[in-house]
């Protein structure tokens, strides 16, 4: 019995040693950063900006973005929850990590049990957009127009649990009017269809919408940040437009599968912190209306604490709205 125990202890020691050894050499091959939405959209833009900067910050690293879109980000989330916890598969996700546990009756992962936390990345406001030839120019006109034409209008989103879905829910609740929604695998294709006139309304992050608003390809009605932002100075806030309750900021975080060695998580977290001081990242975020997380926020503890707080914050809101998915 003592002998067996000794062998057991030795075995555990070998396993721990192997873990430390692989953490010390890490990374020795490309790291996949899974974006749970389509390429070219807001989450993808944040992911590519950060992946490049973390690659520069971490000797030997090559972080490659992989898009696994669908079901509001939950397909990509499941993929990472089930991946080998060796530091070579990571997830970038937004506020959907906090809304999905209430929205989905059968979510295939638990955001509080199946992940390690690397850190918060940034905060991004959303813009309410309409296609260019839709008549309304401000929130008041939009509400009147939507109420008069509810049966024929379509509201695009990136699936249940996406930020665009959440913003759309808040909009419909605020104006007490249901709309027909069209789900996409991400808001890159949704925005393309808005520009093409196939859908009428979309609420999406400034990280996707700013260039198209500035180029005049879509009409921005209002922004969901408490103050106007420098990159879209002419777009009024929801509060200025009479809708203070439509105040929502989309935060992003980075995760690894549960069981990823602490040394690897700490290395990734340090690289994330370095990337949030990188002038190229700060410029890109500023151009797209994103506020970088502080060094203290870009830590495992801060992301975990934020996620817990956000799950608790959104649960009653979603339950009140009564929207659920299987
Ligand atoms: N962030 C978008 C949303 O949640 C999806 C995307 O990144 O494409 O609506």
mmCIF file of C-alpha atoms and ligand atoms in Angstrom:
data_model
loop_
_atom_site.group_PDB
_atom_site.id
_atom_site.type_symbol
_atom_site.label_atom_id
_atom_site.label_comp_id
_atom_site.label_asym_id
_atom_site.label_seq_id
_atom_site.Cartn_x
_atom_site.Cartn_y
_atom_site.Cartn_z
ATOM 1 C CA UNK A 1 0.000 0.000 0.000
ATOM 2 C CA UNK A 2 2.844 2.379 0.997
ATOM 3 C CA UNK A 3 4.727 1.275 -2.101
ATOM 4 C CA UNK A 4 1.714 1.948 -4.283
ATOM 5 C CA UNK A 5 1.314 5.353 -2.693
ATOM 6 C CA UNK A 6 4.987 6.096 -3.327
ATOM 7 C CA UNK A 7 4.629 5.118 -6.991
ATOM 8 C CA UNK A 8 1.520 7.302 -7.175
ATOM 9 C CA UNK A 9 3.327 10.292 -5.712
ATOM 10 C CA UNK A 10 6.283 9.750 -8.046
ATOM 11 C CA UNK A 11 3.867 9.567 -10.982
ATOM 12 C CA UNK A 12 2.236 12.834 -9.996
ATOM 13 C CA UNK A 13 5.658 14.457 -9.586
ATOM 14 C CA UNK A 14 6.617 13.320 -13.111
ATOM 15 C CA UNK A 15 3.376 14.718 -14.500
ATOM 16 C CA UNK A 16 3.932 18.063 -12.762
ATOM 17 C CA UNK A 17 7.547 18.138 -14.000
ATOM 18 C CA UNK A 18 6.369 17.453 -17.552
ATOM 19 C CA UNK A 19 3.829 20.254 -17.253
ATOM 20 C CA UNK A 20 6.458 22.708 -16.027
ATOM 21 C CA UNK A 21 8.889 21.612 -18.740
ATOM 22 C CA UNK A 22 6.324 22.156 -21.497
ATOM 23 C CA UNK A 23 5.384 25.510 -19.953
ATOM 24 C CA UNK A 24 9.063 26.547 -19.888
ATOM 25 C CA UNK A 25 9.606 25.845 -23.573
ATOM 26 C CA UNK A 26 6.207 27.266 -24.528
ATOM 27 C CA UNK A 27 5.411 28.112 -27.238
ATOM 28 C CA UNK A 28 7.109 25.763 -29.670
ATOM 29 C CA UNK A 29 4.412 25.745 -32.368
ATOM 30 C CA UNK A 30 1.626 28.049 -33.628
ATOM 31 C CA UNK A 31 -1.120 28.981 -31.157
ATOM 32 C CA UNK A 32 -4.707 29.035 -32.482
ATOM 33 C CA UNK A 33 -6.774 31.983 -31.248
ATOM 34 C CA UNK A 34 -10.386 30.996 -31.913
ATOM 35 C CA UNK A 35 -12.759 33.820 -32.879
ATOM 36 C CA UNK A 36 -16.327 32.548 -32.437
ATOM 37 C CA UNK A 37 -17.613 34.751 -35.304
ATOM 38 C CA UNK A 38 -16.887 35.343 -39.006
ATOM 39 C CA UNK A 39 -13.670 36.840 -40.358
ATOM 40 C CA UNK A 40 -13.634 40.590 -40.924
ATOM 41 C CA UNK A 41 -16.079 41.442 -38.095
ATOM 42 C CA UNK A 42 -15.545 43.250 -34.799
ATOM 43 C CA UNK A 43 -14.358 40.311 -32.684
ATOM 44 C CA UNK A 44 -12.074 39.238 -35.518
ATOM 45 C CA UNK A 45 -10.618 42.757 -35.789
ATOM 46 C CA UNK A 46 -9.845 42.888 -32.063
ATOM 47 C CA UNK A 47 -8.417 39.334 -32.236
ATOM 48 C CA UNK A 48 -6.080 40.045 -35.164
ATOM 49 C CA UNK A 49 -4.823 43.284 -33.613
ATOM 50 C CA UNK A 50 -4.069 41.563 -30.301
ATOM 51 C CA UNK A 51 -2.713 38.346 -31.870
ATOM 52 C CA UNK A 52 -0.120 40.325 -33.841
ATOM 53 C CA UNK A 53 0.942 42.316 -30.770
ATOM 54 C CA UNK A 54 1.113 39.234 -28.515
ATOM 55 C CA UNK A 55 3.164 37.465 -31.188
ATOM 56 C CA UNK A 56 5.619 40.387 -31.052
ATOM 57 C CA UNK A 57 5.615 40.369 -27.239
ATOM 58 C CA UNK A 58 6.203 36.653 -26.694
ATOM 59 C CA UNK A 59 9.525 35.167 -27.919
ATOM 60 C CA UNK A 60 8.942 32.272 -30.308
ATOM 61 C CA UNK A 61 5.196 32.850 -30.525
ATOM 62 C CA UNK A 62 3.034 32.745 -33.625
ATOM 63 C CA UNK A 63 -0.608 33.378 -32.753
ATOM 64 C CA UNK A 64 -2.924 32.531 -35.623
ATOM 65 C CA UNK A 65 -6.588 33.569 -35.693
ATOM 66 C CA UNK A 66 -9.108 30.856 -36.589
ATOM 67 C CA UNK A 67 -12.781 31.701 -37.180
ATOM 68 C CA UNK A 68 -15.387 29.266 -35.867
ATOM 69 C CA UNK A 69 -18.615 31.245 -36.203
ATOM 70 C CA UNK A 70 -22.228 30.307 -35.541
ATOM 71 C CA UNK A 71 -24.896 30.169 -32.819
ATOM 72 C CA UNK A 72 -23.965 33.531 -31.326
ATOM 73 C CA UNK A 73 -20.398 32.512 -30.523
ATOM 74 C CA UNK A 74 -21.271 29.296 -28.693
ATOM 75 C CA UNK A 75 -19.833 26.945 -31.340
ATOM 76 C CA UNK A 76 -16.384 28.548 -31.031
ATOM 77 C CA UNK A 77 -16.769 28.613 -27.249
ATOM 78 C CA UNK A 78 -17.482 24.858 -27.176
ATOM 79 C CA UNK A 79 -14.523 24.158 -29.424
ATOM 80 C CA UNK A 80 -12.123 25.799 -26.986
ATOM 81 C CA UNK A 81 -13.811 24.365 -23.882
ATOM 82 C CA UNK A 82 -13.142 20.884 -25.308
ATOM 83 C CA UNK A 83 -9.627 21.566 -26.644
ATOM 84 C CA UNK A 84 -6.469 20.099 -25.114
ATOM 85 C CA UNK A 85 -5.390 22.391 -22.258
ATOM 86 C CA UNK A 86 -1.845 22.864 -23.544
ATOM 87 C CA UNK A 87 -1.833 26.562 -24.407
ATOM 88 C CA UNK A 88 -2.154 25.972 -28.154
ATOM 89 C CA UNK A 89 -5.892 26.685 -28.413
ATOM 90 C CA UNK A 90 -7.224 29.949 -26.993
ATOM 91 C CA UNK A 91 -10.525 31.798 -27.221
ATOM 92 C CA UNK A 92 -11.337 35.457 -27.609
ATOM 93 C CA UNK A 93 -14.925 36.254 -26.752
ATOM 94 C CA UNK A 94 -17.042 39.212 -25.741
ATOM 95 C CA UNK A 95 -19.971 39.931 -23.423
ATOM 96 C CA UNK A 96 -21.645 36.842 -24.963
ATOM 97 C CA UNK A 97 -19.611 34.741 -22.537
ATOM 98 C CA UNK A 98 -21.743 36.314 -19.770
ATOM 99 C CA UNK A 99 -25.135 36.313 -21.505
ATOM 100 C CA UNK A 100 -25.048 32.801 -23.018
ATOM 101 C CA UNK A 101 -25.458 30.921 -19.686
ATOM 102 C CA UNK A 102 -28.874 32.545 -19.237
ATOM 103 C CA UNK A 103 -29.865 32.709 -22.912
ATOM 104 C CA UNK A 104 -29.118 29.072 -23.741
ATOM 105 C CA UNK A 105 -31.066 26.297 -22.053
ATOM 106 C CA UNK A 106 -28.437 23.792 -23.149
ATOM 107 C CA UNK A 107 -25.143 25.619 -23.323
ATOM 108 C CA UNK A 108 -22.474 22.953 -23.986
ATOM 109 C CA UNK A 109 -19.943 24.611 -21.639
ATOM 110 C CA UNK A 110 -19.864 26.522 -18.394
ATOM 111 C CA UNK A 111 -17.986 29.844 -18.658
ATOM 112 C CA UNK A 112 -17.165 29.655 -14.934
ATOM 113 C CA UNK A 113 -16.003 26.021 -14.902
ATOM 114 C CA UNK A 114 -14.493 25.102 -18.263
ATOM 115 C CA UNK A 115 -11.898 27.835 -18.801
ATOM 116 C CA UNK A 116 -8.771 29.487 -17.498
ATOM 117 C CA UNK A 117 -8.785 33.273 -17.690
ATOM 118 C CA UNK A 118 -6.016 35.257 -19.410
ATOM 119 C CA UNK A 119 -7.344 38.790 -19.118
ATOM 120 C CA UNK A 120 -9.664 41.547 -20.277
ATOM 121 C CA UNK A 121 -8.767 43.221 -23.571
ATOM 122 C CA UNK A 122 -10.967 46.245 -24.207
ATOM 123 C CA UNK A 123 -14.373 47.924 -24.121
ATOM 124 C CA UNK A 124 -16.188 48.813 -27.326
ATOM 125 C CA UNK A 125 -19.424 50.775 -27.782
ATOM 126 C CA UNK A 126 -22.081 49.860 -30.327
ATOM 127 C CA UNK A 127 -23.724 51.920 -33.030
ATOM 128 C CA UNK A 128 -27.330 51.662 -34.186
ATOM 129 C CA UNK A 129 -27.232 51.656 -37.973
ATOM 130 C CA UNK A 130 -29.755 51.697 -40.770
ATOM 131 C CA UNK A 131 -29.228 51.135 -44.474
ATOM 132 C CA UNK A 132 -28.546 54.371 -46.309
ATOM 133 C CA UNK A 133 -31.892 54.686 -48.060
ATOM 134 C CA UNK A 134 -34.023 54.094 -44.957
ATOM 135 C CA UNK A 135 -35.641 57.495 -44.132
ATOM 136 C CA UNK A 136 -34.914 57.905 -40.362
ATOM 137 C CA UNK A 137 -31.942 60.049 -39.320
ATOM 138 C CA UNK A 138 -32.215 59.968 -35.526
ATOM 139 C CA UNK A 139 -33.647 57.768 -32.772
ATOM 140 C CA UNK A 140 -36.996 59.534 -32.646
ATOM 141 C CA UNK A 141 -37.495 59.128 -36.395
ATOM 142 C CA UNK A 142 -36.261 55.536 -36.208
ATOM 143 C CA UNK A 143 -38.760 54.614 -33.490
ATOM 144 C CA UNK A 144 -41.663 56.157 -35.432
ATOM 145 C CA UNK A 145 -40.542 54.466 -38.641
ATOM 146 C CA UNK A 146 -40.071 51.073 -36.992
ATOM 147 C CA UNK A 147 -43.488 51.205 -35.353
ATOM 148 C CA UNK A 148 -45.145 52.120 -38.652
ATOM 149 C CA UNK A 149 -43.289 49.465 -40.677
ATOM 150 C CA UNK A 150 -42.551 46.702 -38.138
ATOM 151 C CA UNK A 151 -43.883 43.915 -40.366
ATOM 152 C CA UNK A 152 -41.587 44.637 -43.280
ATOM 153 C CA UNK A 153 -38.339 45.630 -41.527
ATOM 154 C CA UNK A 154 -35.509 43.230 -40.661
ATOM 155 C CA UNK A 155 -33.002 43.559 -37.853
ATOM 156 C CA UNK A 156 -29.727 41.712 -38.463
ATOM 157 C CA UNK A 157 -27.609 40.092 -35.759
ATOM 158 C CA UNK A 158 -24.833 37.550 -35.233
ATOM 159 C CA UNK A 159 -27.065 34.937 -33.566
ATOM 160 C CA UNK A 160 -28.463 34.491 -30.064
ATOM 161 C CA UNK A 161 -25.919 35.629 -27.500
ATOM 162 C CA UNK A 162 -24.061 37.949 -29.855
ATOM 163 C CA UNK A 163 -23.588 41.578 -28.888
ATOM 164 C CA UNK A 164 -25.727 42.613 -31.854
ATOM 165 C CA UNK A 165 -28.481 40.328 -30.562
ATOM 166 C CA UNK A 166 -28.257 41.837 -27.083
ATOM 167 C CA UNK A 167 -28.376 45.381 -28.442
ATOM 168 C CA UNK A 168 -31.324 44.443 -30.662
ATOM 169 C CA UNK A 169 -33.167 42.971 -27.660
ATOM 170 C CA UNK A 170 -32.561 46.119 -25.634
ATOM 171 C CA UNK A 171 -33.765 48.266 -28.553
ATOM 172 C CA UNK A 172 -36.972 46.251 -29.024
ATOM 173 C CA UNK A 173 -37.651 46.350 -25.269
ATOM 174 C CA UNK A 174 -36.998 50.109 -25.111
ATOM 175 C CA UNK A 175 -39.445 50.894 -27.904
ATOM 176 C CA UNK A 176 -41.843 48.065 -27.024
ATOM 177 C CA UNK A 177 -41.894 46.704 -30.549
ATOM 178 C CA UNK A 178 -40.867 43.281 -31.814
ATOM 179 C CA UNK A 179 -38.978 43.003 -35.067
ATOM 180 C CA UNK A 180 -38.144 40.191 -37.453
ATOM 181 C CA UNK A 181 -34.478 39.276 -36.985
ATOM 182 C CA UNK A 182 -31.991 37.762 -39.426
ATOM 183 C CA UNK A 183 -29.090 35.836 -37.826
ATOM 184 C CA UNK A 184 -25.615 35.622 -39.375
ATOM 185 C CA UNK A 185 -22.404 33.872 -38.286
ATOM 186 C CA UNK A 186 -20.936 37.254 -37.460
ATOM 187 C CA UNK A 187 -21.619 40.893 -38.128
ATOM 188 C CA UNK A 188 -19.134 41.175 -41.024
ATOM 189 C CA UNK A 189 -21.664 39.494 -43.365
ATOM 190 C CA UNK A 190 -24.543 41.305 -41.605
ATOM 191 C CA UNK A 191 -22.924 44.688 -42.242
ATOM 192 C CA UNK A 192 -22.234 43.711 -45.868
ATOM 193 C CA UNK A 193 -25.934 42.914 -46.292
ATOM 194 C CA UNK A 194 -26.917 46.200 -44.616
ATOM 195 C CA UNK A 195 -24.748 48.045 -47.135
ATOM 196 C CA UNK A 196 -26.272 45.948 -49.913
ATOM 197 C CA UNK A 197 -29.795 46.749 -48.693
ATOM 198 C CA UNK A 198 -30.827 43.135 -47.912
ATOM 199 C CA UNK A 199 -31.453 43.977 -44.237
ATOM 200 C CA UNK A 200 -32.586 47.290 -42.732
ATOM 201 C CA UNK A 201 -31.193 47.733 -39.216
ATOM 202 C CA UNK A 202 -28.093 46.527 -37.355
ATOM 203 C CA UNK A 203 -26.593 47.385 -33.998
ATOM 204 C CA UNK A 204 -22.890 46.546 -34.085
ATOM 205 C CA UNK A 205 -19.573 47.389 -32.451
ATOM 206 C CA UNK A 206 -17.647 50.454 -33.606
ATOM 207 C CA UNK A 207 -14.698 48.131 -34.310
ATOM 208 C CA UNK A 208 -16.682 46.979 -37.353
ATOM 209 C CA UNK A 209 -18.835 49.967 -38.179
ATOM 210 C CA UNK A 210 -16.565 53.030 -37.878
ATOM 211 C CA UNK A 211 -14.909 52.797 -41.340
ATOM 212 C CA UNK A 212 -18.267 52.268 -43.067
ATOM 213 C CA UNK A 213 -19.955 55.119 -41.176
ATOM 214 C CA UNK A 214 -17.066 57.477 -41.961
ATOM 215 C CA UNK A 215 -17.192 56.409 -45.636
ATOM 216 C CA UNK A 216 -20.937 57.142 -45.726
ATOM 217 C CA UNK A 217 -21.863 53.567 -46.638
ATOM 218 C CA UNK A 218 -24.344 53.195 -43.763
ATOM 219 C CA UNK A 219 -26.292 55.672 -41.645
ATOM 220 C CA UNK A 220 -25.416 55.841 -37.937
ATOM 221 C CA UNK A 221 -28.358 56.788 -35.722
ATOM 222 C CA UNK A 222 -26.773 56.737 -32.239
ATOM 223 C CA UNK A 223 -23.915 55.287 -30.205
ATOM 224 C CA UNK A 224 -24.346 53.284 -26.971
ATOM 225 C CA UNK A 225 -21.418 54.847 -25.025
ATOM 226 C CA UNK A 226 -22.167 57.392 -22.271
ATOM 227 C CA UNK A 227 -20.170 60.045 -24.203
ATOM 228 C CA UNK A 228 -19.577 60.639 -27.901
ATOM 229 C CA UNK A 229 -16.310 59.138 -29.162
ATOM 230 C CA UNK A 230 -13.523 60.936 -31.061
ATOM 231 C CA UNK A 231 -13.623 58.678 -34.106
ATOM 232 C CA UNK A 232 -17.379 59.314 -34.601
ATOM 233 C CA UNK A 233 -17.835 62.850 -33.290
ATOM 234 C CA UNK A 234 -21.070 63.511 -35.187
ATOM 235 C CA UNK A 235 -22.913 60.451 -33.887
ATOM 236 C CA UNK A 236 -25.075 61.348 -30.845
ATOM 237 C CA UNK A 237 -25.242 59.103 -27.794
ATOM 238 C CA UNK A 238 -28.337 57.071 -26.963
ATOM 239 C CA UNK A 239 -28.732 59.198 -23.821
ATOM 240 C CA UNK A 240 -28.670 62.419 -25.880
ATOM 241 C CA UNK A 241 -31.247 60.778 -28.148
ATOM 242 C CA UNK A 242 -33.627 60.113 -25.240
ATOM 243 C CA UNK A 243 -32.677 56.443 -24.604
ATOM 244 C CA UNK A 244 -30.329 56.379 -21.582
ATOM 245 C CA UNK A 245 -31.292 52.727 -20.972
ATOM 246 C CA UNK A 246 -29.558 51.750 -24.245
ATOM 247 C CA UNK A 247 -26.185 52.139 -22.619
ATOM 248 C CA UNK A 248 -24.111 49.048 -23.305
ATOM 249 C CA UNK A 249 -20.403 48.509 -23.720
ATOM 250 C CA UNK A 250 -19.029 45.312 -25.198
ATOM 251 C CA UNK A 251 -16.003 43.960 -23.348
ATOM 252 C CA UNK A 252 -13.654 41.317 -24.695
ATOM 253 C CA UNK A 253 -11.627 38.724 -22.849
ATOM 254 C CA UNK A 254 -9.170 35.938 -23.634
ATOM 255 C CA UNK A 255 -9.558 32.367 -22.337
ATOM 256 C CA UNK A 256 -7.803 28.994 -22.403
ATOM 257 C CA UNK A 257 -9.314 25.552 -21.739
ATOM 258 C CA UNK A 258 -9.594 24.549 -18.073
ATOM 259 C CA UNK A 259 -6.425 22.833 -16.892
ATOM 260 C CA UNK A 260 -4.004 24.861 -19.014
ATOM 261 C CA UNK A 261 -0.841 25.101 -16.831
ATOM 262 C CA UNK A 262 -0.633 28.264 -14.740
ATOM 263 C CA UNK A 263 2.831 29.074 -16.121
ATOM 264 C CA UNK A 264 1.392 29.176 -19.639
ATOM 265 C CA UNK A 265 -1.610 31.270 -18.584
ATOM 266 C CA UNK A 266 0.760 33.706 -16.842
ATOM 267 C CA UNK A 267 2.980 33.948 -19.932
ATOM 268 C CA UNK A 268 -0.041 34.675 -22.118
ATOM 269 C CA UNK A 269 -1.367 37.195 -19.638
ATOM 270 C CA UNK A 270 2.007 39.016 -19.565
ATOM 271 C CA UNK A 271 2.002 39.093 -23.386
ATOM 272 C CA UNK A 272 -1.555 40.474 -23.364
ATOM 273 C CA UNK A 273 -0.507 43.186 -20.911
ATOM 274 C CA UNK A 274 2.487 44.069 -23.120
ATOM 275 C CA UNK A 275 0.259 44.219 -26.196
ATOM 276 C CA UNK A 276 -2.039 46.695 -24.424
ATOM 277 C CA UNK A 277 0.934 49.079 -24.178
ATOM 278 C CA UNK A 278 1.910 48.551 -27.841
ATOM 279 C CA UNK A 279 1.534 51.866 -29.752
ATOM 280 C CA UNK A 280 0.185 50.057 -32.849
ATOM 281 C CA UNK A 281 -2.595 48.479 -30.756
ATOM 282 C CA UNK A 282 -3.429 51.737 -28.978
ATOM 283 C CA UNK A 283 -3.658 53.603 -32.306
ATOM 284 C CA UNK A 284 -5.841 50.924 -33.918
ATOM 285 C CA UNK A 285 -8.151 50.779 -30.896
ATOM 286 C CA UNK A 286 -8.433 54.591 -30.796
ATOM 287 C CA UNK A 287 -9.256 54.727 -34.530
ATOM 288 C CA UNK A 288 -12.029 52.172 -34.002
ATOM 289 C CA UNK A 289 -13.481 53.634 -30.790
ATOM 290 C CA UNK A 290 -12.193 50.881 -28.456
ATOM 291 C CA UNK A 291 -10.853 51.608 -24.958
ATOM 292 C CA UNK A 292 -7.954 49.301 -24.008
ATOM 293 C CA UNK A 293 -8.178 47.496 -20.669
ATOM 294 C CA UNK A 294 -5.722 48.620 -17.982
ATOM 295 C CA UNK A 295 -2.755 46.482 -16.956
ATOM 296 C CA UNK A 296 -4.674 45.400 -13.828
ATOM 297 C CA UNK A 297 -7.712 44.427 -15.916
ATOM 298 C CA UNK A 298 -5.629 42.343 -18.328
ATOM 299 C CA UNK A 299 -5.122 39.656 -15.668
ATOM 300 C CA UNK A 300 -6.711 36.251 -14.972
ATOM 301 C CA UNK A 301 -8.232 37.428 -11.655
ATOM 302 C CA UNK A 302 -9.779 40.563 -13.176
ATOM 303 C CA UNK A 303 -11.355 38.685 -16.112
ATOM 304 C CA UNK A 304 -12.790 35.988 -13.846
ATOM 305 C CA UNK A 305 -14.212 38.609 -11.449
ATOM 306 C CA UNK A 306 -15.660 40.646 -14.325
ATOM 307 C CA UNK A 307 -17.271 37.571 -15.879
ATOM 308 C CA UNK A 308 -18.922 36.602 -12.587
ATOM 309 C CA UNK A 309 -20.249 40.141 -12.150
ATOM 310 C CA UNK A 310 -21.544 40.305 -15.721
ATOM 311 C CA UNK A 311 -23.305 36.909 -15.565
ATOM 312 C CA UNK A 312 -25.144 38.138 -12.450
ATOM 313 C CA UNK A 313 -25.910 41.502 -14.081
ATOM 314 C CA UNK A 314 -27.441 40.097 -17.284
ATOM 315 C CA UNK A 315 -29.375 37.167 -15.816
ATOM 316 C CA UNK A 316 -32.373 39.199 -14.573
ATOM 317 C CA UNK A 317 -32.393 41.383 -17.708
ATOM 318 C CA UNK A 318 -32.542 38.359 -20.013
ATOM 319 C CA UNK A 319 -35.077 36.517 -17.849
ATOM 320 C CA UNK A 320 -37.281 39.608 -17.905
ATOM 321 C CA UNK A 321 -37.006 39.797 -21.703
ATOM 322 C CA UNK A 322 -38.018 36.105 -21.758
ATOM 323 C CA UNK A 323 -35.773 35.097 -24.665
ATOM 324 C CA UNK A 324 -34.190 31.682 -24.557
ATOM 325 C CA UNK A 325 -32.595 29.324 -27.038
ATOM 326 C CA UNK A 326 -31.878 25.617 -27.050
HETATM 327 N N1 LIG B 1 -19.336 40.945 -32.296
HETATM 328 C C1 LIG B 1 -20.397 40.664 -33.179
HETATM 329 C C2 LIG B 1 -21.655 40.522 -32.399
HETATM 330 O O1 LIG B 1 -21.620 39.999 -31.312
HETATM 331 C C3 LIG B 1 -20.134 39.420 -33.942
HETATM 332 C C4 LIG B 1 -18.857 39.461 -34.676
HETATM 333 O O2 LIG B 1 -17.805 39.731 -34.099
HETATM 334 O O3 LIG B 1 -18.910 39.206 -35.871
HETATM 335 O O4 LIG B 1 -22.690 40.903 -32.863
#
